[in-house]
mmCIF file with all atom_site columns, C-alpha atoms in Angstrom:
data_model
loop_
_atom_site.group_PDB
_atom_site.id
_atom_site.type_symbol
_atom_site.label_atom_id
_atom_site.label_alt_id
_atom_site.label_comp_id
_atom_site.label_asym_id
_atom_site.label_entity_id
_atom_site.label_seq_id
_atom_site.pdbx_PDB_ins_code
_atom_site.Cartn_x
_atom_site.Cartn_y
_atom_site.Cartn_z
_atom_site.occupancy
_atom_site.B_iso_or_equiv
_atom_site.pdbx_formal_charge
_atom_site.auth_seq_id
_atom_site.auth_comp_id
_atom_site.auth_asym_id
_atom_site.auth_atom_id
_atom_site.pdbx_PDB_model_num
ATOM 1  C CA . MET A 1 1  ? 221.018 242.664 122.981 1.00 84.00 ? 303 MET A CA 1
ATOM 2  C CA . THR A 1 2  ? 221.097 239.462 124.990 1.00 87.00 ? 304 THR A CA 1
ATOM 3  C CA . PHE A 1 3  ? 219.997 239.159 128.597 1.00 89.00 ? 305 PHE A CA 1
ATOM 4  C CA . ASP A 1 4  ? 223.624 238.628 129.649 1.00 91.00 ? 306 ASP A CA 1
ATOM 5  C CA . GLU A 1 5  ? 224.669 241.844 127.867 1.00 92.00 ? 307 GLU A CA 1
ATOM 6  C CA . ALA A 1 6  ? 221.822 243.735 129.521 1.00 93.00 ? 308 ALA A CA 1
ATOM 7  C CA . VAL A 1 7  ? 222.840 242.347 132.939 1.00 95.00 ? 309 VAL A CA 1
ATOM 8  C CA . ALA A 1 8  ? 226.460 243.407 132.377 1.00 96.00 ? 310 ALA A CA 1
ATOM 9  C CA . PHE A 1 9  ? 225.337 246.947 131.475 1.00 96.00 ? 311 PHE A CA 1
ATOM 10 C CA . ALA A 1 10 ? 222.855 247.139 134.369 1.00 96.00 ? 312 ALA A CA 1
ATOM 11 C CA . LEU A 1 11 ? 225.528 246.060 136.864 1.00 97.00 ? 313 LEU A CA 1
ATOM 12 C CA . SER A 1 12 ? 227.740 248.931 135.682 1.00 97.00 ? 314 SER A CA 1
ATOM 13 C CA . LEU A 1 13 ? 225.113 251.364 137.017 1.00 96.00 ? 315 LEU A CA 1
ATOM 14 C CA . PRO A 1 14 ? 225.434 252.638 140.586 1.00 96.00 ? 316 PRO A CA 1
ATOM 15 C CA . ASP A 1 15 ? 223.438 251.002 143.390 1.00 96.00 ? 317 ASP A CA 1
ATOM 16 C CA . THR A 1 16 ? 222.851 247.704 141.554 1.00 97.00 ? 318 THR A CA 1
ATOM 17 C CA . GLU A 1 17 ? 223.531 244.089 142.387 1.00 97.00 ? 319 GLU A CA 1
ATOM 18 C CA . LEU A 1 18 ? 222.882 240.666 140.921 1.00 97.00 ? 320 LEU A CA 1
ATOM 19 C CA . GLY A 1 19 ? 220.154 238.817 142.752 1.00 95.00 ? 321 GLY A CA 1
ATOM 20 C CA . THR A 1 20 ? 217.094 236.750 142.033 1.00 93.00 ? 322 THR A CA 1
ATOM 21 C CA . SER A 1 21 ? 213.402 237.383 141.422 1.00 90.00 ? 323 SER A CA 1
ATOM 22 C CA . TYR A 1 22 ? 210.962 234.498 141.523 1.00 88.00 ? 324 TYR A CA 1
ATOM 23 C CA . GLY A 1 23 ? 213.967 232.147 141.587 1.00 91.00 ? 325 GLY A CA 1
ATOM 24 C CA . LYS A 1 24 ? 215.542 233.521 138.396 1.00 90.00 ? 326 LYS A CA 1
ATOM 25 C CA . PRO A 1 25 ? 218.541 235.829 137.977 1.00 93.00 ? 327 PRO A CA 1
ATOM 26 C CA . ALA A 1 26 ? 217.732 239.501 138.174 1.00 95.00 ? 328 ALA A CA 1
ATOM 27 C CA . VAL A 1 27 ? 219.436 242.841 138.650 1.00 97.00 ? 329 VAL A CA 1
ATOM 28 C CA . LYS A 1 28 ? 218.182 244.723 141.682 1.00 96.00 ? 330 LYS A CA 1
ATOM 29 C CA . VAL A 1 29 ? 218.499 248.207 143.098 1.00 95.00 ? 331 VAL A CA 1
ATOM 30 C CA . VAL A 1 30 ? 220.502 247.753 146.285 1.00 95.00 ? 332 VAL A CA 1
ATOM 31 C CA . SER A 1 31 ? 218.839 250.585 148.218 1.00 93.00 ? 333 SER A CA 1
ATOM 32 C CA . ASN A 1 32 ? 215.303 249.220 147.780 1.00 92.00 ? 334 ASN A CA 1
ATOM 33 C CA . GLY A 1 33 ? 215.802 245.566 146.837 1.00 89.00 ? 335 GLY A CA 1
ATOM 34 C CA . ARG A 1 34 ? 213.520 245.760 143.826 1.00 91.00 ? 336 ARG A CA 1
ATOM 35 C CA . ALA A 1 35 ? 214.351 243.887 140.637 1.00 92.00 ? 337 ALA A CA 1
ATOM 36 C CA . PHE A 1 36 ? 214.401 246.048 137.520 1.00 92.00 ? 338 PHE A CA 1
ATOM 37 C CA . LEU A 1 37 ? 215.862 243.653 134.955 1.00 94.00 ? 339 LEU A CA 1
ATOM 38 C CA . PHE A 1 38 ? 214.707 240.055 134.786 1.00 92.00 ? 340 PHE A CA 1
ATOM 39 C CA . PRO A 1 39 ? 214.057 237.208 132.332 1.00 89.00 ? 341 PRO A CA 1
ATOM 40 C CA . SER A 1 40 ? 210.566 237.354 130.875 1.00 81.00 ? 342 SER A CA 1
ATOM 41 C CA . HIS A 1 41 ? 208.166 234.508 130.252 1.00 74.00 ? 343 HIS A CA 1
ATOM 42 C CA . GLU A 1 42 ? 209.804 234.303 126.795 1.00 74.00 ? 344 GLU A CA 1
ATOM 43 C CA . ALA A 1 43 ? 213.318 233.961 128.229 1.00 68.00 ? 345 ALA A CA 1
ATOM 44 C CA . ASP A 1 44 ? 214.869 232.776 124.963 1.00 76.00 ? 346 ASP A CA 1
ATOM 45 C CA . THR A 1 45 ? 213.797 235.873 123.039 1.00 79.00 ? 347 THR A CA 1
ATOM 46 C CA . SER A 1 46 ? 213.277 238.721 125.488 1.00 84.00 ? 348 SER A CA 1
ATOM 47 C CA . PHE A 1 47 ? 213.707 240.073 128.998 1.00 90.00 ? 349 PHE A CA 1
ATOM 48 C CA . GLY A 1 48 ? 211.767 242.389 131.249 1.00 89.00 ? 350 GLY A CA 1
ATOM 49 C CA . VAL A 1 49 ? 212.688 245.869 132.375 1.00 90.00 ? 351 VAL A CA 1
ATOM 50 C CA . ALA A 1 50 ? 210.667 247.399 135.234 1.00 90.00 ? 352 ALA A CA 1
ATOM 51 C CA . ILE A 1 51 ? 210.124 251.077 134.385 1.00 89.00 ? 353 ILE A CA 1
ATOM 52 C CA . ASP A 1 52 ? 207.323 253.589 134.842 1.00 89.00 ? 354 ASP A CA 1
ATOM 53 C CA . LEU A 1 53 ? 204.155 253.279 132.776 1.00 90.00 ? 355 LEU A CA 1
ATOM 54 C CA . ASP A 1 54 ? 204.633 256.571 130.892 1.00 93.00 ? 356 ASP A CA 1
ATOM 55 C CA . THR A 1 55 ? 208.072 255.512 129.675 1.00 92.00 ? 357 THR A CA 1
ATOM 56 C CA . ILE A 1 56 ? 206.739 252.127 128.607 1.00 91.00 ? 358 ILE A CA 1
ATOM 57 C CA . GLU A 1 57 ? 204.107 253.801 126.421 1.00 93.00 ? 359 GLU A CA 1
ATOM 58 C CA . ILE A 1 58 ? 206.683 256.163 124.860 1.00 96.00 ? 360 ILE A CA 1
ATOM 59 C CA . LEU A 1 59 ? 209.076 253.304 124.049 1.00 94.00 ? 361 LEU A CA 1
ATOM 60 C CA . LYS A 1 60 ? 206.331 251.137 122.543 1.00 94.00 ? 362 LYS A CA 1
ATOM 61 C CA . ALA A 1 61 ? 205.109 254.048 120.420 1.00 96.00 ? 363 ALA A CA 1
ATOM 62 C CA . THR A 1 62 ? 208.523 255.163 119.171 1.00 97.00 ? 364 THR A CA 1
ATOM 63 C CA . ASP A 1 63 ? 210.197 251.758 118.625 1.00 96.00 ? 365 ASP A CA 1
ATOM 64 C CA . PRO A 1 64 ? 207.609 248.940 118.626 1.00 93.00 ? 366 PRO A CA 1
ATOM 65 C CA . GLU A 1 65 ? 210.024 246.469 116.998 1.00 92.00 ? 367 GLU A CA 1
ATOM 66 C CA . THR A 1 66 ? 212.261 246.668 120.085 1.00 90.00 ? 368 THR A CA 1
ATOM 67 C CA . PHE A 1 67 ? 209.889 247.566 122.930 1.00 91.00 ? 369 PHE A CA 1
ATOM 68 C CA . TRP A 1 68 ? 206.637 245.629 123.441 1.00 88.00 ? 370 TRP A CA 1
ATOM 69 C CA . GLN A 1 69 ? 204.603 244.031 126.198 1.00 88.00 ? 371 GLN A CA 1
ATOM 70 C CA . THR A 1 70 ? 203.090 240.594 126.476 1.00 83.00 ? 372 THR A CA 1
ATOM 71 C CA . PRO A 1 71 ? 199.590 240.398 127.901 1.00 85.00 ? 373 PRO A CA 1
ATOM 72 C CA . HIS A 1 72 ? 201.074 239.072 131.157 1.00 80.00 ? 374 HIS A CA 1
ATOM 73 C CA . TYR A 1 73 ? 202.761 242.431 131.853 1.00 80.00 ? 375 TYR A CA 1
ATOM 74 C CA . GLU A 1 74 ? 200.131 244.810 130.530 1.00 81.00 ? 376 GLU A CA 1
ATOM 75 C CA . GLY A 1 75 ? 198.548 247.133 133.080 1.00 72.00 ? 377 GLY A CA 1
#
């Protein structure tokens, strides 16, 4: 999935809008203004999804080829 495809899907969800985070395009939750989908530091090969820590660990454990974290985002 490309970042543009992820953005298109995220914008189909309720209470979302296209905005920016740290000067880059991001999808935000309208009601709280927080970005939850954004380009990562490896913008050509991945993107970031802001989710809870428990879900991150489950995704990394069950599908490590798709879901991983760079040291920048760990913790």
